[in-house]
mmCIF file of C-alpha atoms in Angstrom:
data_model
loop_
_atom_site.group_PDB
_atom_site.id
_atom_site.type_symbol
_atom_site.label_atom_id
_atom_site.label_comp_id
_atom_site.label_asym_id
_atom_site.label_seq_id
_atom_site.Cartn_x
_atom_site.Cartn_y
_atom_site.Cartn_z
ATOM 1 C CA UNK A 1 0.000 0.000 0.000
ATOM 2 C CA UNK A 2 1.041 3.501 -0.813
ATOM 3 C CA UNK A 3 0.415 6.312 1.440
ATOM 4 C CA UNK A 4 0.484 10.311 0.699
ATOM 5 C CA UNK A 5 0.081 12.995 2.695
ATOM 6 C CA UNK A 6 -1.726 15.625 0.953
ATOM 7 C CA UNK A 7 -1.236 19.317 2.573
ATOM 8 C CA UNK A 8 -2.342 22.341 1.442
ATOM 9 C CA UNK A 9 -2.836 26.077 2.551
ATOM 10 C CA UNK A 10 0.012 26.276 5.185
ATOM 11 C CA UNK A 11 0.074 30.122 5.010
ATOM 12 C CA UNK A 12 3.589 30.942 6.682
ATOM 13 C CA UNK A 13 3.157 34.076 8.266
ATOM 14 C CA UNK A 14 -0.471 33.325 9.025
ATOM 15 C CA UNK A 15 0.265 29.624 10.084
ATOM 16 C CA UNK A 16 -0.702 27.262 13.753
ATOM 17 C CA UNK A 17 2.503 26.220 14.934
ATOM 18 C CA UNK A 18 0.864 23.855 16.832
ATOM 19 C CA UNK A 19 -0.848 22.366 14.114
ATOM 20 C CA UNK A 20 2.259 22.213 11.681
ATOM 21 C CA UNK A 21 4.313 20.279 14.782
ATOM 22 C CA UNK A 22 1.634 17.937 14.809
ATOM 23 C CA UNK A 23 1.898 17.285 11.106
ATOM 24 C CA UNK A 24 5.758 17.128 10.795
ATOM 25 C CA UNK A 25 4.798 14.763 14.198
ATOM 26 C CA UNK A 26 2.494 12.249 12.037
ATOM 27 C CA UNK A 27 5.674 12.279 8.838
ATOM 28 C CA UNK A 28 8.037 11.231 11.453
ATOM 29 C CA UNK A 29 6.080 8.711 13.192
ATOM 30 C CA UNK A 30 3.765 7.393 10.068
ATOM 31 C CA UNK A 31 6.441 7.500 7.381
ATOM 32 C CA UNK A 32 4.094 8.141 4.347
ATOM 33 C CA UNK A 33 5.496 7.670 0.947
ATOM 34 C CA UNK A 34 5.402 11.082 -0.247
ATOM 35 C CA UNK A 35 3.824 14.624 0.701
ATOM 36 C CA UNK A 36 1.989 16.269 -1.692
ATOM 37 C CA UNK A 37 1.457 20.548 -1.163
ATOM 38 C CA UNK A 38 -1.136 22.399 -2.872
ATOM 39 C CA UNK A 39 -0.486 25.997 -2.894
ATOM 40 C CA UNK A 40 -0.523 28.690 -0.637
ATOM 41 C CA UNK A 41 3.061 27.713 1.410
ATOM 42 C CA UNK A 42 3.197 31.217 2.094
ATOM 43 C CA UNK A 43 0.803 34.150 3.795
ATOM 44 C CA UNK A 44 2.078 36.864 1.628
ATOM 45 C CA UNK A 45 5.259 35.795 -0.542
ATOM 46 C CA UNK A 46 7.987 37.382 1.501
ATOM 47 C CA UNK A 47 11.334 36.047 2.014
ATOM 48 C CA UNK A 48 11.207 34.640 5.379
ATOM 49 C CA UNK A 49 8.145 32.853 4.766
ATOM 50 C CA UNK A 50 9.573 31.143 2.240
ATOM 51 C CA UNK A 51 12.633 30.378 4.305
ATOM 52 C CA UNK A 52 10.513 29.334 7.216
ATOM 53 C CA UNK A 53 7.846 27.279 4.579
ATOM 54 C CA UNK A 54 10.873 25.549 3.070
ATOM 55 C CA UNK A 55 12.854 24.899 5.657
ATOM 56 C CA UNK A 56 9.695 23.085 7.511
ATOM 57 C CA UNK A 57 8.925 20.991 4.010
ATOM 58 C CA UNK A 58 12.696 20.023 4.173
ATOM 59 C CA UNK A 59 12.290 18.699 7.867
ATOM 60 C CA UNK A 60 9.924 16.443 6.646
ATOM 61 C CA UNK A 61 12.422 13.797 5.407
ATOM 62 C CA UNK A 62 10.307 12.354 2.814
ATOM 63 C CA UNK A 63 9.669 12.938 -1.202
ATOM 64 C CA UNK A 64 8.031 16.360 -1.475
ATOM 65 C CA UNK A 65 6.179 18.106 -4.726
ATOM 66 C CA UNK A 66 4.655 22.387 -4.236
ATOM 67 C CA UNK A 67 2.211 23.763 -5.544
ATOM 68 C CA UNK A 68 2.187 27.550 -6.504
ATOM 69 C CA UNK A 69 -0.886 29.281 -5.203
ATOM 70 C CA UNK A 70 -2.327 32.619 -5.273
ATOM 71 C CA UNK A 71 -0.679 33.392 -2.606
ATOM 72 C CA UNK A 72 2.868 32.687 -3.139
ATOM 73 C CA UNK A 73 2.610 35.593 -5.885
ATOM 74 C CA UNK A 74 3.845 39.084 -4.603
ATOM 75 C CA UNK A 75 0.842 40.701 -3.960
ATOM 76 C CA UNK A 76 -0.828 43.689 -5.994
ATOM 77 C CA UNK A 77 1.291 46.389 -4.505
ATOM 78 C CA UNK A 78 4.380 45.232 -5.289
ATOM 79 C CA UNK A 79 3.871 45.143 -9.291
ATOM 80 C CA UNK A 80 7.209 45.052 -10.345
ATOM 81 C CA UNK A 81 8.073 41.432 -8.437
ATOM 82 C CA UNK A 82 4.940 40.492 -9.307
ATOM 83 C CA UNK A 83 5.040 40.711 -13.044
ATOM 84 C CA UNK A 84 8.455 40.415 -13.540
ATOM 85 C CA UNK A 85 10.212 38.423 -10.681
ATOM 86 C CA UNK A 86 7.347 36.085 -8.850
ATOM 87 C CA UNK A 87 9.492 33.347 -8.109
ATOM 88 C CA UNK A 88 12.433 34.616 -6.986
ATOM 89 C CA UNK A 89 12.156 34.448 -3.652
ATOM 90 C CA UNK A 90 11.229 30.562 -3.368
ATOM 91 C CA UNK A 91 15.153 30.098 -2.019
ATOM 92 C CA UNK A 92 14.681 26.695 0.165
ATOM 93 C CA UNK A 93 11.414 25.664 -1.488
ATOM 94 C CA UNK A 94 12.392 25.900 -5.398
ATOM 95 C CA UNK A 95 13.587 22.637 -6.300
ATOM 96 C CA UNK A 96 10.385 21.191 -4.955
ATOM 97 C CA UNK A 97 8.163 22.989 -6.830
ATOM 98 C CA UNK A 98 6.162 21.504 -9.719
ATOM 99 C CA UNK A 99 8.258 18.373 -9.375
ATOM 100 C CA UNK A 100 6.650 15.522 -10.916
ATOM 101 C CA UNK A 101 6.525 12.303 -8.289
ATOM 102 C CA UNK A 102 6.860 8.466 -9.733
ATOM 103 C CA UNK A 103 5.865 6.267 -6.813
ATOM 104 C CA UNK A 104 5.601 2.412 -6.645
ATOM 105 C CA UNK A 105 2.395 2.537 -9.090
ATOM 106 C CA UNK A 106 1.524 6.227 -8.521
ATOM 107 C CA UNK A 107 2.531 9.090 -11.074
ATOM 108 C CA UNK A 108 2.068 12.516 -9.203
ATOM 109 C CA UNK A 109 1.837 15.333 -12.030
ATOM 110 C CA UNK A 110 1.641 19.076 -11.698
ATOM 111 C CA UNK A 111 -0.806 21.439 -12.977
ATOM 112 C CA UNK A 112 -0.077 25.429 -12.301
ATOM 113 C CA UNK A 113 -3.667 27.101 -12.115
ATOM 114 C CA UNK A 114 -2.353 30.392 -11.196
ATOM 115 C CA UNK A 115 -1.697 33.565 -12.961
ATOM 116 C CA UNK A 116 0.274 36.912 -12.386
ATOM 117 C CA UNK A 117 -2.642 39.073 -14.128
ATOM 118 C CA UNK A 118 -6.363 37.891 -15.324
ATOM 119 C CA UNK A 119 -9.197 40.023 -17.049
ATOM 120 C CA UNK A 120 -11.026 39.892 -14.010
ATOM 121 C CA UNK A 121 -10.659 41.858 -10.969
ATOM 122 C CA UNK A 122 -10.079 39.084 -8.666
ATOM 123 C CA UNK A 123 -6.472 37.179 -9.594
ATOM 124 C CA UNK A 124 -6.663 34.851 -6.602
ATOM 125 C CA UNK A 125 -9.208 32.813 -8.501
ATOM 126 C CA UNK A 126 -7.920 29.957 -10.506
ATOM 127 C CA UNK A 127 -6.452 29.683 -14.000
ATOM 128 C CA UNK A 128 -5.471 26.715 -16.268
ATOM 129 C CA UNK A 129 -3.332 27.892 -19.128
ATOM 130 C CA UNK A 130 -3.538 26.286 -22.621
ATOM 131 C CA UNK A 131 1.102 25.583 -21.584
ATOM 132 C CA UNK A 132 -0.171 24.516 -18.460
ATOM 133 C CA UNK A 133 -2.713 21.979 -19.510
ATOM 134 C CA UNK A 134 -0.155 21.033 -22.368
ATOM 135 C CA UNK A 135 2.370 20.400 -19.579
ATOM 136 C CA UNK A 136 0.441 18.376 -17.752
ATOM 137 C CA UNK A 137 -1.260 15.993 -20.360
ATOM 138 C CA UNK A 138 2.714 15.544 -21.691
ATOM 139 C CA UNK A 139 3.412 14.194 -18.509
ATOM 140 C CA UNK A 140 0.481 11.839 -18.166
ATOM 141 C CA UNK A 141 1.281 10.571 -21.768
ATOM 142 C CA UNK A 142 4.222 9.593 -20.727
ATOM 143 C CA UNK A 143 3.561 7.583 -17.431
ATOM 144 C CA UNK A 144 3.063 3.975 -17.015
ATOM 145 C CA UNK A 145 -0.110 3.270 -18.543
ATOM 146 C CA UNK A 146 -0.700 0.687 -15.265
ATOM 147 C CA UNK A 147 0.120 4.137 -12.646
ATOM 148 C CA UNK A 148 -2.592 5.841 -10.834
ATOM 149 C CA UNK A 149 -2.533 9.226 -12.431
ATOM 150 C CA UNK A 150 -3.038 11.980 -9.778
ATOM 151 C CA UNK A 151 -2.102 15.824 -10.635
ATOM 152 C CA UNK A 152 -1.877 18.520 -8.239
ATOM 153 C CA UNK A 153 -2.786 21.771 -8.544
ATOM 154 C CA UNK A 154 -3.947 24.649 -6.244
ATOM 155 C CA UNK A 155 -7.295 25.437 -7.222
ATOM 156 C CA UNK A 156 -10.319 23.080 -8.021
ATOM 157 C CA UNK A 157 -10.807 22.682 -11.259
ATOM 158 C CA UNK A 158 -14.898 23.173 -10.896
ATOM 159 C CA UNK A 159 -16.251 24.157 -7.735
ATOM 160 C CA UNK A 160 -17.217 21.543 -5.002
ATOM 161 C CA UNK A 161 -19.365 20.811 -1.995
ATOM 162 C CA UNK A 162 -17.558 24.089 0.066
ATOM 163 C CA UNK A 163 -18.044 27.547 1.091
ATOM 164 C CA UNK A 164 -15.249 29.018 -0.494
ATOM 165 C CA UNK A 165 -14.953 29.193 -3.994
ATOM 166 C CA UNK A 166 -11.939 29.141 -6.872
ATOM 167 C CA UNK A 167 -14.133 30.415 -9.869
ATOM 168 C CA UNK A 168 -11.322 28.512 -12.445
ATOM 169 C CA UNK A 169 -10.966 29.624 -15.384
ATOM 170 C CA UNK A 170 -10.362 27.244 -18.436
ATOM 171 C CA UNK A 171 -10.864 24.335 -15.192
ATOM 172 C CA UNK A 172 -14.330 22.846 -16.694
ATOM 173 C CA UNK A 173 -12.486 22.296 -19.848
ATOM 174 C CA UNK A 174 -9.268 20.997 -18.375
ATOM 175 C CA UNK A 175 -11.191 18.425 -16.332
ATOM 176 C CA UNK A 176 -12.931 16.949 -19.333
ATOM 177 C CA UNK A 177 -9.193 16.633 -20.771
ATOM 178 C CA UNK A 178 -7.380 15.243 -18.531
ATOM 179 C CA UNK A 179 -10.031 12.585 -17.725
ATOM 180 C CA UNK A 180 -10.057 11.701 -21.059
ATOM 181 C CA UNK A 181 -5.800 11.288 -21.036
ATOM 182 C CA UNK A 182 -6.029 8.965 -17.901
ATOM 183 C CA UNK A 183 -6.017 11.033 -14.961
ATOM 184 C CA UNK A 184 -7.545 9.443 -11.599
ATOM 185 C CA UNK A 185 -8.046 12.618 -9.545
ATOM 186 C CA UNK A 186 -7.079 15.815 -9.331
ATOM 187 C CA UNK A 187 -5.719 17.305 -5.227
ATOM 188 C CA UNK A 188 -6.282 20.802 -4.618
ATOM 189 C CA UNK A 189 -6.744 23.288 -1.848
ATOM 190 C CA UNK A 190 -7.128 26.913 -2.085
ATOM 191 C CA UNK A 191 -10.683 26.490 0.028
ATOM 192 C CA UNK A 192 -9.554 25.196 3.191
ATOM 193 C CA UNK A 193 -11.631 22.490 3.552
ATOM 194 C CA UNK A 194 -11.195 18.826 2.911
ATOM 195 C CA UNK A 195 -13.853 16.797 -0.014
ATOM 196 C CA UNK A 196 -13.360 14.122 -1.838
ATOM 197 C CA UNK A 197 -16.293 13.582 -4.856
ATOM 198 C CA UNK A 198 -16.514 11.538 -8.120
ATOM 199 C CA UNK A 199 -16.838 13.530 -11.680
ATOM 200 C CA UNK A 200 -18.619 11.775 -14.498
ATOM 201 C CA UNK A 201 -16.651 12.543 -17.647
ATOM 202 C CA UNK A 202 -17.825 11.014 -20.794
ATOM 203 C CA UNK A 203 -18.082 7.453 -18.835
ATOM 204 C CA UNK A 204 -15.001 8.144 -16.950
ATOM 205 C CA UNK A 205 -14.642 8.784 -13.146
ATOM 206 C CA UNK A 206 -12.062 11.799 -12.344
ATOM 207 C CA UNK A 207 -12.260 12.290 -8.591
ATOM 208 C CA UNK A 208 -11.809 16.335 -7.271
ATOM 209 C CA UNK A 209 -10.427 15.930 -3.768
ATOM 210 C CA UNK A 210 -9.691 18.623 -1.797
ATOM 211 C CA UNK A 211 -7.178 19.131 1.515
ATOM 212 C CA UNK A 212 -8.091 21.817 4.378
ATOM 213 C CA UNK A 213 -5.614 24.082 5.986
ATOM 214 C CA UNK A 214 -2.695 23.863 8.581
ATOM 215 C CA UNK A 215 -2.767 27.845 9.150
ATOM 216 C CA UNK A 216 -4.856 30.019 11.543
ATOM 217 C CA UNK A 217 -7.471 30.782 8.725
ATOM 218 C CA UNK A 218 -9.780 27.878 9.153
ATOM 219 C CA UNK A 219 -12.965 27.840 7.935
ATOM 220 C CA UNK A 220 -15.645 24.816 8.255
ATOM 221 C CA UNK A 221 -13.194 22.166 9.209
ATOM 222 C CA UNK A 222 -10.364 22.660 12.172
ATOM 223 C CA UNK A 223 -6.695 22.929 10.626
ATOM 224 C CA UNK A 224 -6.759 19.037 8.871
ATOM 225 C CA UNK A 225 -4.924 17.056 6.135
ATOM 226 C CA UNK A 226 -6.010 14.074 3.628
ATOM 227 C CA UNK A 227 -4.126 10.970 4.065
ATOM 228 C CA UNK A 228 -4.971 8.573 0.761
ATOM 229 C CA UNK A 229 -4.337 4.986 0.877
ATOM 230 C CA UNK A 230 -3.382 3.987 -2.207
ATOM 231 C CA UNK A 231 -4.012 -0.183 -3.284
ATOM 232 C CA UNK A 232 -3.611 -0.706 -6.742
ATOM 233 C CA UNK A 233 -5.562 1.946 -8.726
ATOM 234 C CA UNK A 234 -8.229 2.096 -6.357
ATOM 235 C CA UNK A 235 -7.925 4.681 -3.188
ATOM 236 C CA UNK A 236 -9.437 5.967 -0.222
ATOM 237 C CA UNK A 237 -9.124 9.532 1.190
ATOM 238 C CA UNK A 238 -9.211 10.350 5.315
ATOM 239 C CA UNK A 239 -8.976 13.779 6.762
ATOM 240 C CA UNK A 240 -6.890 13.819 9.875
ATOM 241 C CA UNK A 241 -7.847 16.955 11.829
ATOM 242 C CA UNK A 242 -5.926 18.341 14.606
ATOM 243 C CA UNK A 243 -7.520 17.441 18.021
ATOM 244 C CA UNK A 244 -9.227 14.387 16.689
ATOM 245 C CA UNK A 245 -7.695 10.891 17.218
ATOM 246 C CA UNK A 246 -9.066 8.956 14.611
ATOM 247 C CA UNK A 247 -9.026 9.973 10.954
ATOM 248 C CA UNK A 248 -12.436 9.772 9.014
ATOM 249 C CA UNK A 249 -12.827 8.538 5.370
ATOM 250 C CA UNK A 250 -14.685 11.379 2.864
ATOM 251 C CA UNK A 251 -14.407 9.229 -0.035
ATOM 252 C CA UNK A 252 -17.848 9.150 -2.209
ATOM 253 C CA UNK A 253 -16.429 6.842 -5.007
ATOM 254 C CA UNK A 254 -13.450 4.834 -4.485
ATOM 255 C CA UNK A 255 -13.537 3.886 -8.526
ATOM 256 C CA UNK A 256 -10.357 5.475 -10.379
ATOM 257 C CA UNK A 257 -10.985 5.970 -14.081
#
């Protein structure tokens, strides 16, 4: 059995330190196979979160793939880094992010859904890029054609059975794609609370599944993760929340493909 951790929505600079011990806690006691982070490492994109974000993922001691999310952008008033030098302040985290995973049966693929500038007023919504999408169906295309297929990105493609919302652009279409290329599910985060349901696609089942948050800014759930339980191509997903002692399974449809 293969087991990932599935984070998301850390916010340095915003985070629960007691929350993030007790996840580092569960790596080094559970050993999972891999940790997979979707978006939002960082509160507002500054150096030392990124020092203190990386330097936490690092700890970890185990395979590691990031996310970009909205807000590990430079923020509107700071134009100039945001247009022309977003990343350059990822330091400790960089080599981590957007890394494509190949597990024991399990092909992890990236999927950027953010943007620098949208003709909308709100960037923090989501964003699949025709490069993007191409990216990510390359990668697919080329993975064992016996792998489960799961790509990571930070917002959901199409919104889900939660409060907040990622409004993603281009996402409807992007689902209906990489369904049709092989993909199992798609992890997200972005609204900071965990689901896990089954997509119909043309005969084909692409689970959404979505991780809560390890920071202050909580919303339905307490700060929680997804641990998935991989057996072959079929999976389960179970939140673990902070304060609670047993995990619960959210899973609707445990079908892959």
């Amino acid at each position: 059995m293969i087991r990932l951790f599935h984070v998301s929505d850390v916010h340095f600079g915003a985070e629960d330190p007691a929350a993030l011990a007790w996840f580092a806690e569960r790596v080094a006691e559970e050993k999972p196979d891999a940790v997979i982070m979707t978006g939002d490492l960082t509160m507002r994109a500054t150096k030392r979160e990124f020092q203190a974000g990386g330097e936490w993922l690092q700890s970890l001691g185990v395979p590691v793939t990031v996310e970009v999310g909205n807000h590990d952008i430079p923020y509107y008033w700071d134009p100039f880094r945001r247009f022309f030098a977003p990343y350059q302040r990822y330091a400790a985290v960089e080599r981590m992010i957007e890394k494509p995973l190949d597990l024991p049966g399990v092909t992890v693929v990236p999927l950027k859904t953010t943007a620098r500038a949208q003709w909308r007023w709100n960037w923090s919504k989501g964003r699949v890029s025709r490069g993007s999408l191409r990216r990510a169906l390359a990668l697919i295309e080329q993975a064992p054609k016996d792998h489960l297929i799961l790509v990571a990105a930070h917002h959901p493609l199409i919104e889900g059975p939660t409060k907040g919302t990622a409004k993603t652009r281009n996402g409807d279409e992007a689902l209906t794609r990489l369904a049709a290329a092989g993909a199992h599910a798609v992890l997200s985060g972005h609204v900071h609370d965990p689901f896990d349901v089954p997509i119909d696609r043309d005969g084909r089942i692409i689970r959404m599944i979505g991780a809560g948050t390890l920071s202050k800014r909580t919303r339905k759930t307490p700060p929680a993760f997804n641990e998935l339980r991989v057996e072959g191509k079929g999976f389960e997903t179970l939140v673990r929340s902070f304060g609670e002692t047993a995990p619960h399974v959210i899973t609707e449809d445990m079908r892959a493909g």
